[in-house]
Amino acid sequence: MTLPGEKRPLEKGNLAIVGLGPGHLEYIAPRALAVIGLADYVIGHATYLRPVEHLLEGKEVIRSSMGKEVDRAKNALELARSHAVVIVSGGDAGVYGMASIVLEVLERSGENIDLEIVPGITAANAAASRAGSPLSGDYATISLSNLLTPMEVIGKRLEAVFSVGIPVVLYNPKSRGRPHNLGIAIEHARRHLPAKTPVALVKNALRDGEETIITTLGEMDTVLDRVDMHTTVIIGGTESRIWRMNNNVRGIITPRGYHNKYVY
Ligand code: SAH
């Protein structure tokens, strides 16, 4: 039996699902680049393919648009019967990405197509690296997109994760179609966390147009207009704090607890 994550040459009749990380080429895993190099077909959203454009010469490239994920998955499978096919997602394909729908379509087809999944740096990690060390212990991620999950369910999840005081990473915080979901998330957070709780808004982490704002749960309303669909929002937990030096904000620290055990 071959498991989905197993590394093997990408050959005809094979499929790879590849995470392309946050954007800049240097944050893409070498294995992801190697697999793309071996592909006959590369399928993915045009924005994600831009950094690997130099690897696409001579390949069939299918640039798909958002909201057509099921068609994209079916198409990939169809082609993978006779070609080496790579389907890409931004960040990690298994985190609000293409991996699950491809696996579901494959499961339903009952076909025995070889599959490799190459992980990528997800937005939570990319954004955290720009904001200090806000996710040093347990944390949760919640997507505020209610395209596939009803808002009522998202609300329950928000209430649960904020109630235990761990840092929370909000993916898909805002878009034109759902401008109010971030406000709802902030209301849940404020029910459980003090106003001084650190918050990071990281837009376009590790790609062009990067911008990081560090603020607090109490003061974040003044910068909410800076949040868009290219932003990841990190709301600290009960132990998170802002690290300042000479009145400058250096980042967010969520201690892991070394101070309880060691002197430093
Ligand atoms: N599979 C992707 C997530 C897709 S959901 C991953 O693992 O990162 C899309 C959301 O991810 C965006 O709305 C935004 O919240 C976040 N995101 C993706 N790339 C980002 C980046 N470079 N900087 C900040 N946020 C990003």
PDB file of C-alpha atoms and ligand atoms in Angstrom:
ATOM      1  CA  MET A   1       0.000   0.000   0.000  1.00  0.00           C
ATOM      2  CA  THR A   2       1.253   3.486  -0.765  1.00  0.00           C
ATOM      3  CA  LEU A   3       0.246   6.233   1.613  1.00  0.00           C
ATOM      4  CA  PRO A   4      -0.675   9.698   0.304  1.00  0.00           C
ATOM      5  CA  GLY A   5       2.328  11.430   1.869  1.00  0.00           C
ATOM      6  CA  GLU A   6       4.910   8.993   0.536  1.00  0.00           C
ATOM      7  CA  LYS A   7       7.745  10.397  -1.526  1.00  0.00           C
ATOM      8  CA  ARG A   8       8.326   8.700  -4.864  1.00  0.00           C
ATOM      9  CA  PRO A   9       9.124   9.830  -8.392  1.00  0.00           C
ATOM     10  CA  LEU A  10       6.273  11.659 -10.058  1.00  0.00           C
ATOM     11  CA  GLU A  11       5.499   9.498 -13.079  1.00  0.00           C
ATOM     12  CA  LYS A  12       2.736   9.124 -15.598  1.00  0.00           C
ATOM     13  CA  GLY A  13      -0.428   8.042 -13.862  1.00  0.00           C
ATOM     14  CA  ASN A  14       0.570   9.874 -10.672  1.00  0.00           C
ATOM     15  CA  LEU A  15      -0.796  12.855  -8.863  1.00  0.00           C
ATOM     16  CA  ALA A  16       0.903  15.230  -6.442  1.00  0.00           C
ATOM     17  CA  ILE A  17      -0.822  17.825  -4.281  1.00  0.00           C
ATOM     18  CA  VAL A  18       1.626  20.573  -3.483  1.00  0.00           C
ATOM     19  CA  GLY A  19       1.554  23.479  -1.041  1.00  0.00           C
ATOM     20  CA  LEU A  20       3.375  26.505  -2.434  1.00  0.00           C
ATOM     21  CA  GLY A  21       3.734  28.379   0.849  1.00  0.00           C
ATOM     22  CA  PRO A  22       2.933  32.045   1.452  1.00  0.00           C
ATOM     23  CA  GLY A  23       4.275  33.441  -1.816  1.00  0.00           C
ATOM     24  CA  HIS A  24       8.000  34.110  -2.189  1.00  0.00           C
ATOM     25  CA  LEU A  25       9.910  31.413  -4.030  1.00  0.00           C
ATOM     26  CA  GLU A  26      12.453  30.920  -1.248  1.00  0.00           C
ATOM     27  CA  TYR A  27       9.737  29.741   1.147  1.00  0.00           C
ATOM     28  CA  ILE A  28       8.711  26.839  -1.105  1.00  0.00           C
ATOM     29  CA  ALA A  29      10.049  23.388  -0.182  1.00  0.00           C
ATOM     30  CA  PRO A  30      12.687  21.988  -2.584  1.00  0.00           C
ATOM     31  CA  ARG A  31      10.556  18.840  -2.932  1.00  0.00           C
ATOM     32  CA  ALA A  32       7.624  20.964  -4.147  1.00  0.00           C
ATOM     33  CA  LEU A  33       9.826  22.500  -6.851  1.00  0.00           C
ATOM     34  CA  ALA A  34      11.193  19.066  -7.829  1.00  0.00           C
ATOM     35  CA  VAL A  35       7.720  17.599  -8.195  1.00  0.00           C
ATOM     36  CA  ILE A  36       6.566  20.549 -10.317  1.00  0.00           C
ATOM     37  CA  GLY A  37       9.658  20.019 -12.477  1.00  0.00           C
ATOM     38  CA  LEU A  38       8.570  16.418 -13.159  1.00  0.00           C
ATOM     39  CA  ALA A  39       4.950  17.247 -13.996  1.00  0.00           C
ATOM     40  CA  ASP A  40       3.250  17.081 -17.402  1.00  0.00           C
ATOM     41  CA  TYR A  41       0.310  19.115 -16.089  1.00  0.00           C
ATOM     42  CA  VAL A  42       0.265  21.788 -13.411  1.00  0.00           C
ATOM     43  CA  ILE A  43      -3.128  22.915 -12.146  1.00  0.00           C
ATOM     44  CA  GLY A  44      -3.785  25.796  -9.797  1.00  0.00           C
ATOM     45  CA  HIS A  45      -4.895  29.337  -9.183  1.00  0.00           C
ATOM     46  CA  ALA A  46      -2.906  31.826 -11.268  1.00  0.00           C
ATOM     47  CA  THR A  47      -1.710  33.848  -8.243  1.00  0.00           C
ATOM     48  CA  TYR A  48      -0.102  30.812  -6.624  1.00  0.00           C
ATOM     49  CA  LEU A  49       1.614  29.768  -9.853  1.00  0.00           C
ATOM     50  CA  ARG A  50       3.392  33.104 -10.381  1.00  0.00           C
ATOM     51  CA  PRO A  51       6.470  32.344  -8.200  1.00  0.00           C
ATOM     52  CA  VAL A  52       7.086  29.049 -10.037  1.00  0.00           C
ATOM     53  CA  GLU A  53       6.456  30.427 -13.533  1.00  0.00           C
ATOM     54  CA  HIS A  54      10.078  29.650 -14.503  1.00  0.00           C
ATOM     55  CA  LEU A  55       9.420  25.929 -13.940  1.00  0.00           C
ATOM     56  CA  LEU A  56       6.316  25.814 -16.133  1.00  0.00           C
ATOM     57  CA  GLU A  57       7.872  26.137 -19.563  1.00  0.00           C
ATOM     58  CA  GLY A  58       6.907  23.240 -21.825  1.00  0.00           C
ATOM     59  CA  LYS A  59       4.213  22.037 -19.417  1.00  0.00           C
ATOM     60  CA  GLU A  60       0.482  22.115 -19.771  1.00  0.00           C
ATOM     61  CA  VAL A  61      -0.711  24.696 -17.272  1.00  0.00           C
ATOM     62  CA  ILE A  62      -4.329  24.951 -16.202  1.00  0.00           C
ATOM     63  CA  ARG A  63      -4.922  28.242 -14.430  1.00  0.00           C
ATOM     64  CA  SER A  64      -8.184  27.935 -12.599  1.00  0.00           C
ATOM     65  CA  SER A  65     -10.216  30.450 -10.669  1.00  0.00           C
ATOM     66  CA  MET A  66     -11.479  30.511  -7.083  1.00  0.00           C
ATOM     67  CA  GLY A  67     -14.704  28.710  -6.338  1.00  0.00           C
ATOM     68  CA  LYS A  68     -14.120  25.968  -8.918  1.00  0.00           C
ATOM     69  CA  GLU A  69     -12.291  23.594  -6.590  1.00  0.00           C
ATOM     70  CA  VAL A  70     -14.487  20.559  -7.255  1.00  0.00           C
ATOM     71  CA  ASP A  71     -14.067  20.874 -11.031  1.00  0.00           C
ATOM     72  CA  ARG A  72     -10.342  21.377 -10.551  1.00  0.00           C
ATOM     73  CA  ALA A  73     -10.071  18.224  -8.431  1.00  0.00           C
ATOM     74  CA  LYS A  74     -12.055  16.141 -10.950  1.00  0.00           C
ATOM     75  CA  ASN A  75     -10.013  17.490 -13.819  1.00  0.00           C
ATOM     76  CA  ALA A  76      -6.754  16.653 -12.008  1.00  0.00           C
ATOM     77  CA  LEU A  77      -7.880  13.085 -11.446  1.00  0.00           C
ATOM     78  CA  GLU A  78      -8.999  12.636 -15.027  1.00  0.00           C
ATOM     79  CA  LEU A  79      -5.601  13.797 -16.311  1.00  0.00           C
ATOM     80  CA  ALA A  80      -3.662  11.801 -13.705  1.00  0.00           C
ATOM     81  CA  ARG A  81      -4.830   8.531 -15.293  1.00  0.00           C
ATOM     82  CA  SER A  82      -2.369   9.065 -18.121  1.00  0.00           C
ATOM     83  CA  HIS A  83      -0.067  11.929 -17.084  1.00  0.00           C
ATOM     84  CA  ALA A  84       2.059  13.211 -14.221  1.00  0.00           C
ATOM     85  CA  VAL A  85      -0.143  15.853 -12.630  1.00  0.00           C
ATOM     86  CA  VAL A  86       0.553  18.424  -9.941  1.00  0.00           C
ATOM     87  CA  ILE A  87      -2.247  20.349  -8.320  1.00  0.00           C
ATOM     88  CA  VAL A  88      -1.150  23.315  -6.222  1.00  0.00           C
ATOM     89  CA  SER A  89      -2.569  25.295  -3.314  1.00  0.00           C
ATOM     90  CA  GLY A  90      -1.219  28.390  -1.593  1.00  0.00           C
ATOM     91  CA  GLY A  91       0.260  27.805   1.862  1.00  0.00           C
ATOM     92  CA  ASP A  92      -0.315  24.172   2.794  1.00  0.00           C
ATOM     93  CA  ALA A  93      -2.726  22.200   0.618  1.00  0.00           C
ATOM     94  CA  GLY A  94      -4.125  20.448   3.692  1.00  0.00           C
ATOM     95  CA  VAL A  95      -5.004  23.710   5.482  1.00  0.00           C
ATOM     96  CA  TYR A  96      -8.172  25.210   3.940  1.00  0.00           C
ATOM     97  CA  GLY A  97      -6.688  24.071   0.615  1.00  0.00           C
ATOM     98  CA  MET A  98      -7.178  21.577  -2.193  1.00  0.00           C
ATOM     99  CA  ALA A  99      -5.966  18.351  -0.521  1.00  0.00           C
ATOM    100  CA  SER A 100      -9.233  17.194   1.034  1.00  0.00           C
ATOM    101  CA  ILE A 101     -11.412  17.674  -2.040  1.00  0.00           C
ATOM    102  CA  VAL A 102      -8.877  15.833  -4.212  1.00  0.00           C
ATOM    103  CA  LEU A 103      -8.774  12.956  -1.718  1.00  0.00           C
ATOM    104  CA  GLU A 104     -12.583  12.850  -1.509  1.00  0.00           C
ATOM    105  CA  VAL A 105     -12.964  12.747  -5.282  1.00  0.00           C
ATOM    106  CA  LEU A 106     -10.295  10.028  -5.467  1.00  0.00           C
ATOM    107  CA  GLU A 107     -11.982   8.069  -2.671  1.00  0.00           C
ATOM    108  CA  ARG A 108     -15.306   8.211  -4.515  1.00  0.00           C
ATOM    109  CA  SER A 109     -13.737   7.131  -7.802  1.00  0.00           C
ATOM    110  CA  GLY A 110     -12.293   3.997  -6.179  1.00  0.00           C
ATOM    111  CA  GLU A 111      -9.286   4.348  -8.472  1.00  0.00           C
ATOM    112  CA  ASN A 112      -5.811   3.340  -7.405  1.00  0.00           C
ATOM    113  CA  ILE A 113      -3.864   6.422  -8.449  1.00  0.00           C
ATOM    114  CA  ASP A 114      -0.541   7.085  -6.701  1.00  0.00           C
ATOM    115  CA  LEU A 115      -0.624  10.239  -4.690  1.00  0.00           C
ATOM    116  CA  GLU A 116       2.015  12.375  -3.016  1.00  0.00           C
ATOM    117  CA  ILE A 117       1.250  15.330  -0.763  1.00  0.00           C
ATOM    118  CA  VAL A 118       3.987  17.933  -0.355  1.00  0.00           C
ATOM    119  CA  PRO A 119       3.461  20.272   2.615  1.00  0.00           C
ATOM    120  CA  GLY A 120       3.872  24.033   2.464  1.00  0.00           C
ATOM    121  CA  ILE A 121       4.307  26.813   4.995  1.00  0.00           C
ATOM    122  CA  THR A 122       0.796  27.738   6.036  1.00  0.00           C
ATOM    123  CA  ALA A 123      -0.373  31.323   6.664  1.00  0.00           C
ATOM    124  CA  ALA A 124      -0.457  30.770  10.453  1.00  0.00           C
ATOM    125  CA  ASN A 125       3.260  30.035  10.498  1.00  0.00           C
ATOM    126  CA  ALA A 126       4.143  32.683   7.929  1.00  0.00           C
ATOM    127  CA  ALA A 127       2.186  35.364   9.820  1.00  0.00           C
ATOM    128  CA  ALA A 128       3.513  34.246  13.221  1.00  0.00           C
ATOM    129  CA  SER A 129       7.097  34.592  11.976  1.00  0.00           C
ATOM    130  CA  ARG A 130       6.415  38.258  11.203  1.00  0.00           C
ATOM    131  CA  ALA A 131       4.834  38.937  14.589  1.00  0.00           C
ATOM    132  CA  GLY A 132       7.375  37.400  16.984  1.00  0.00           C
ATOM    133  CA  SER A 133       6.496  34.116  18.664  1.00  0.00           C
ATOM    134  CA  PRO A 134       2.750  34.328  19.255  1.00  0.00           C
ATOM    135  CA  LEU A 135       1.973  30.633  18.648  1.00  0.00           C
ATOM    136  CA  SER A 136       4.588  28.992  20.870  1.00  0.00           C
ATOM    137  CA  GLY A 137       2.281  26.540  22.600  1.00  0.00           C
ATOM    138  CA  ASP A 138      -1.215  25.259  21.885  1.00  0.00           C
ATOM    139  CA  TYR A 139      -3.232  27.394  19.498  1.00  0.00           C
ATOM    140  CA  ALA A 140      -6.264  27.101  17.258  1.00  0.00           C
ATOM    141  CA  THR A 141      -7.033  28.162  13.719  1.00  0.00           C
ATOM    142  CA  ILE A 142     -10.499  29.186  12.601  1.00  0.00           C
ATOM    143  CA  SER A 143     -11.519  30.200   9.100  1.00  0.00           C
ATOM    144  CA  LEU A 144     -14.104  32.995   9.024  1.00  0.00           C
ATOM    145  CA  SER A 145     -15.265  31.982   5.557  1.00  0.00           C
ATOM    146  CA  ASN A 146     -18.855  30.797   5.701  1.00  0.00           C
ATOM    147  CA  LEU A 147     -18.879  29.559   2.105  1.00  0.00           C
ATOM    148  CA  LEU A 148     -18.584  25.922   3.215  1.00  0.00           C
ATOM    149  CA  THR A 149     -19.263  26.186   6.978  1.00  0.00           C
ATOM    150  CA  PRO A 150     -22.406  27.915   8.330  1.00  0.00           C
ATOM    151  CA  MET A 151     -21.768  31.060  10.407  1.00  0.00           C
ATOM    152  CA  GLU A 152     -23.602  29.499  13.330  1.00  0.00           C
ATOM    153  CA  VAL A 153     -21.048  26.662  13.456  1.00  0.00           C
ATOM    154  CA  ILE A 154     -18.150  29.114  13.118  1.00  0.00           C
ATOM    155  CA  GLY A 155     -19.618  31.107  16.038  1.00  0.00           C
ATOM    156  CA  LYS A 156     -19.678  28.000  18.270  1.00  0.00           C
ATOM    157  CA  ARG A 157     -16.071  27.209  17.417  1.00  0.00           C
ATOM    158  CA  LEU A 158     -14.977  30.796  18.105  1.00  0.00           C
ATOM    159  CA  GLU A 159     -16.715  30.736  21.486  1.00  0.00           C
ATOM    160  CA  ALA A 160     -15.041  27.424  22.371  1.00  0.00           C
ATOM    161  CA  VAL A 161     -11.487  28.393  21.433  1.00  0.00           C
ATOM    162  CA  PHE A 162     -11.543  31.887  22.969  1.00  0.00           C
ATOM    163  CA  SER A 163     -13.041  30.476  26.188  1.00  0.00           C
ATOM    164  CA  VAL A 164      -9.899  28.390  26.831  1.00  0.00           C
ATOM    165  CA  GLY A 165      -7.539  31.356  26.406  1.00  0.00           C
ATOM    166  CA  ILE A 166      -5.238  29.951  23.712  1.00  0.00           C
ATOM    167  CA  PRO A 167      -4.022  32.104  20.791  1.00  0.00           C
ATOM    168  CA  VAL A 168      -6.369  31.970  17.809  1.00  0.00           C
ATOM    169  CA  VAL A 169      -5.377  32.401  14.170  1.00  0.00           C
ATOM    170  CA  LEU A 170      -8.151  33.710  11.943  1.00  0.00           C
ATOM    171  CA  TYR A 171      -7.916  32.740   8.269  1.00  0.00           C
ATOM    172  CA  ASN A 172     -10.176  34.389   5.660  1.00  0.00           C
ATOM    173  CA  PRO A 173     -10.913  37.270   8.054  1.00  0.00           C
ATOM    174  CA  LYS A 174     -12.698  39.489   5.569  1.00  0.00           C
ATOM    175  CA  SER A 175     -13.863  39.730   1.992  1.00  0.00           C
ATOM    176  CA  ARG A 176     -16.392  41.815   0.115  1.00  0.00           C
ATOM    177  CA  GLY A 177     -19.011  39.107   0.435  1.00  0.00           C
ATOM    178  CA  ARG A 178     -18.647  38.799   4.207  1.00  0.00           C
ATOM    179  CA  PRO A 179     -17.449  42.034   5.773  1.00  0.00           C
ATOM    180  CA  HIS A 180     -18.969  41.374   9.217  1.00  0.00           C
ATOM    181  CA  ASN A 181     -17.479  38.028  10.226  1.00  0.00           C
ATOM    182  CA  LEU A 182     -14.345  39.551  11.729  1.00  0.00           C
ATOM    183  CA  GLY A 183     -16.485  41.806  13.927  1.00  0.00           C
ATOM    184  CA  ILE A 184     -18.354  38.736  15.169  1.00  0.00           C
ATOM    185  CA  ALA A 185     -15.052  36.989  15.958  1.00  0.00           C
ATOM    186  CA  ILE A 186     -13.823  40.032  17.896  1.00  0.00           C
ATOM    187  CA  GLU A 187     -17.041  40.057  19.953  1.00  0.00           C
ATOM    188  CA  HIS A 188     -16.422  36.422  20.949  1.00  0.00           C
ATOM    189  CA  ALA A 189     -12.794  37.219  21.815  1.00  0.00           C
ATOM    190  CA  ARG A 190     -13.747  40.227  23.967  1.00  0.00           C
ATOM    191  CA  ARG A 191     -16.121  38.090  26.005  1.00  0.00           C
ATOM    192  CA  HIS A 192     -13.172  36.044  27.274  1.00  0.00           C
ATOM    193  CA  LEU A 193      -9.959  38.070  26.953  1.00  0.00           C
ATOM    194  CA  PRO A 194      -8.795  41.393  28.425  1.00  0.00           C
ATOM    195  CA  ALA A 195      -8.409  44.528  26.285  1.00  0.00           C
ATOM    196  CA  LYS A 196      -4.603  44.355  26.559  1.00  0.00           C
ATOM    197  CA  THR A 197      -4.475  40.997  24.718  1.00  0.00           C
ATOM    198  CA  PRO A 198      -2.023  41.369  21.809  1.00  0.00           C
ATOM    199  CA  VAL A 199      -3.291  41.121  18.237  1.00  0.00           C
ATOM    200  CA  ALA A 200      -1.278  40.856  15.017  1.00  0.00           C
ATOM    201  CA  LEU A 201      -2.661  41.693  11.587  1.00  0.00           C
ATOM    202  CA  VAL A 202      -0.294  40.300   8.974  1.00  0.00           C
ATOM    203  CA  LYS A 203      -1.058  41.085   5.360  1.00  0.00           C
ATOM    204  CA  ASN A 204       0.804  39.324   2.525  1.00  0.00           C
ATOM    205  CA  ALA A 205       3.222  37.550   4.856  1.00  0.00           C
ATOM    206  CA  LEU A 206       6.449  36.521   3.081  1.00  0.00           C
ATOM    207  CA  ARG A 207       5.402  37.912  -0.264  1.00  0.00           C
ATOM    208  CA  ASP A 208       5.230  41.320  -1.976  1.00  0.00           C
ATOM    209  CA  GLY A 209       3.111  43.920  -0.200  1.00  0.00           C
ATOM    210  CA  GLU A 210       3.861  42.587   3.275  1.00  0.00           C
ATOM    211  CA  GLU A 211       2.520  44.636   6.171  1.00  0.00           C
ATOM    212  CA  THR A 212       2.380  43.795   9.873  1.00  0.00           C
ATOM    213  CA  ILE A 213       0.416  45.677  12.503  1.00  0.00           C
ATOM    214  CA  ILE A 214       0.682  44.776  16.170  1.00  0.00           C
ATOM    215  CA  THR A 215      -2.084  46.143  18.350  1.00  0.00           C
ATOM    216  CA  THR A 216      -4.384  44.964  21.130  1.00  0.00           C
ATOM    217  CA  LEU A 217      -7.869  43.529  21.323  1.00  0.00           C
ATOM    218  CA  GLY A 218      -9.029  46.789  22.918  1.00  0.00           C
ATOM    219  CA  GLU A 219      -7.550  49.050  20.242  1.00  0.00           C
ATOM    220  CA  MET A 220      -7.890  46.991  17.093  1.00  0.00           C
ATOM    221  CA  ASP A 221     -11.080  48.711  15.872  1.00  0.00           C
ATOM    222  CA  THR A 222      -8.992  51.629  14.562  1.00  0.00           C
ATOM    223  CA  VAL A 223      -7.067  49.353  12.181  1.00  0.00           C
ATOM    224  CA  LEU A 224      -9.840  47.022  11.047  1.00  0.00           C
ATOM    225  CA  ASP A 225     -10.068  48.739   7.667  1.00  0.00           C
ATOM    226  CA  ARG A 226      -6.544  47.422   6.950  1.00  0.00           C
ATOM    227  CA  VAL A 227      -7.748  43.807   7.123  1.00  0.00           C
ATOM    228  CA  ASP A 228      -8.597  42.125   3.824  1.00  0.00           C
ATOM    229  CA  MET A 229      -8.628  38.639   2.305  1.00  0.00           C
ATOM    230  CA  HIS A 230      -4.809  38.664   2.109  1.00  0.00           C
ATOM    231  CA  THR A 231      -4.513  39.124   5.865  1.00  0.00           C
ATOM    232  CA  THR A 232      -4.145  36.650   8.701  1.00  0.00           C
ATOM    233  CA  VAL A 233      -5.229  37.823  12.135  1.00  0.00           C
ATOM    234  CA  ILE A 234      -3.621  36.406  15.257  1.00  0.00           C
ATOM    235  CA  ILE A 235      -5.391  37.079  18.543  1.00  0.00           C
ATOM    236  CA  GLY A 236      -3.141  36.235  21.491  1.00  0.00           C
ATOM    237  CA  GLY A 237      -4.123  34.053  24.421  1.00  0.00           C
ATOM    238  CA  THR A 238      -4.240  34.791  28.141  1.00  0.00           C
ATOM    239  CA  GLU A 239      -0.447  34.395  28.407  1.00  0.00           C
ATOM    240  CA  SER A 240       0.537  36.375  25.305  1.00  0.00           C
ATOM    241  CA  ARG A 241       2.163  39.783  25.761  1.00  0.00           C
ATOM    242  CA  ILE A 242       3.676  42.555  23.651  1.00  0.00           C
ATOM    243  CA  TRP A 243       7.488  42.790  23.755  1.00  0.00           C
ATOM    244  CA  ARG A 244       8.636  46.407  23.754  1.00  0.00           C
ATOM    245  CA  MET A 245      12.114  47.897  23.596  1.00  0.00           C
ATOM    246  CA  ASN A 246      12.730  51.658  23.959  1.00  0.00           C
ATOM    247  CA  ASN A 247       9.025  52.234  23.353  1.00  0.00           C
ATOM    248  CA  ASN A 248       9.179  50.275  20.086  1.00  0.00           C
ATOM    249  CA  VAL A 249       7.079  47.177  19.637  1.00  0.00           C
ATOM    250  CA  ARG A 250       9.366  44.225  18.821  1.00  0.00           C
ATOM    251  CA  GLY A 251       6.674  41.581  18.597  1.00  0.00           C
ATOM    252  CA  ILE A 252       4.339  39.287  20.489  1.00  0.00           C
ATOM    253  CA  ILE A 253       5.623  36.650  22.889  1.00  0.00           C
ATOM    254  CA  THR A 254       3.520  33.750  24.113  1.00  0.00           C
ATOM    255  CA  PRO A 255       5.786  32.139  26.727  1.00  0.00           C
ATOM    256  CA  ARG A 256       5.961  28.360  26.706  1.00  0.00           C
ATOM    257  CA  GLY A 257       6.507  28.289  30.459  1.00  0.00           C
ATOM    258  CA  TYR A 258      10.315  28.085  30.748  1.00  0.00           C
ATOM    259  CA  HIS A 259      10.146  30.877  33.354  1.00  0.00           C
ATOM    260  CA  ASN A 260       8.324  28.509  35.713  1.00  0.00           C
ATOM    261  CA  LYS A 261      11.210  26.040  35.603  1.00  0.00           C
ATOM    262  CA  TYR A 262      14.407  27.915  34.813  1.00  0.00           C
ATOM    263  CA  VAL A 263      16.174  31.133  35.743  1.00  0.00           C
ATOM    264  CA  TYR A 264      17.278  33.212  32.740  1.00  0.00           C
TER     265      TYR A 264
HETATM  266  N1  SAH B   1      -3.984  26.921   2.221  1.00  0.00           N
HETATM  267  C1  SAH B   1      -3.682  28.268   2.698  1.00  0.00           C
HETATM  268  C2  SAH B   1      -4.902  28.969   3.288  1.00  0.00           C
HETATM  269  C3  SAH B   1      -6.013  29.259   2.311  1.00  0.00           C
HETATM  270  S1  SAH B   1      -7.323  30.181   3.043  1.00  0.00           S
HETATM  271  C4  SAH B   1      -2.568  28.199   3.741  1.00  0.00           C
HETATM  272  O1  SAH B   1      -2.225  27.104   4.205  1.00  0.00           O
HETATM  273  O2  SAH B   1      -2.022  29.266   4.083  1.00  0.00           O
HETATM  274  C5  SAH B   1      -6.903  31.825   2.497  1.00  0.00           C
HETATM  275  C6  SAH B   1      -6.518  32.700   3.680  1.00  0.00           C
HETATM  276  O3  SAH B   1      -5.207  32.364   4.118  1.00  0.00           O
HETATM  277  C7  SAH B   1      -6.451  34.191   3.379  1.00  0.00           C
HETATM  278  O4  SAH B   1      -7.728  34.804   3.448  1.00  0.00           O
HETATM  279  C8  SAH B   1      -5.541  34.682   4.487  1.00  0.00           C
HETATM  280  O5  SAH B   1      -6.240  34.777   5.713  1.00  0.00           O
HETATM  281  C9  SAH B   1      -4.567  33.511   4.620  1.00  0.00           C
HETATM  282  N2  SAH B   1      -3.305  33.721   3.878  1.00  0.00           N
HETATM  283  C10 SAH B   1      -2.832  32.948   2.878  1.00  0.00           C
HETATM  284  N3  SAH B   1      -1.612  33.384   2.481  1.00  0.00           N
HETATM  285  C11 SAH B   1      -1.303  34.451   3.258  1.00  0.00           C
HETATM  286  C12 SAH B   1      -0.177  35.324   3.349  1.00  0.00           C
HETATM  287  N4  SAH B   1       0.887  35.180   2.560  1.00  0.00           N
HETATM  288  N5  SAH B   1      -0.202  36.326   4.273  1.00  0.00           N
HETATM  289  C13 SAH B   1      -1.253  36.468   5.101  1.00  0.00           C
HETATM  290  N6  SAH B   1      -2.342  35.664   5.068  1.00  0.00           N
HETATM  291  C14 SAH B   1      -2.374  34.674   4.154  1.00  0.00           C
END
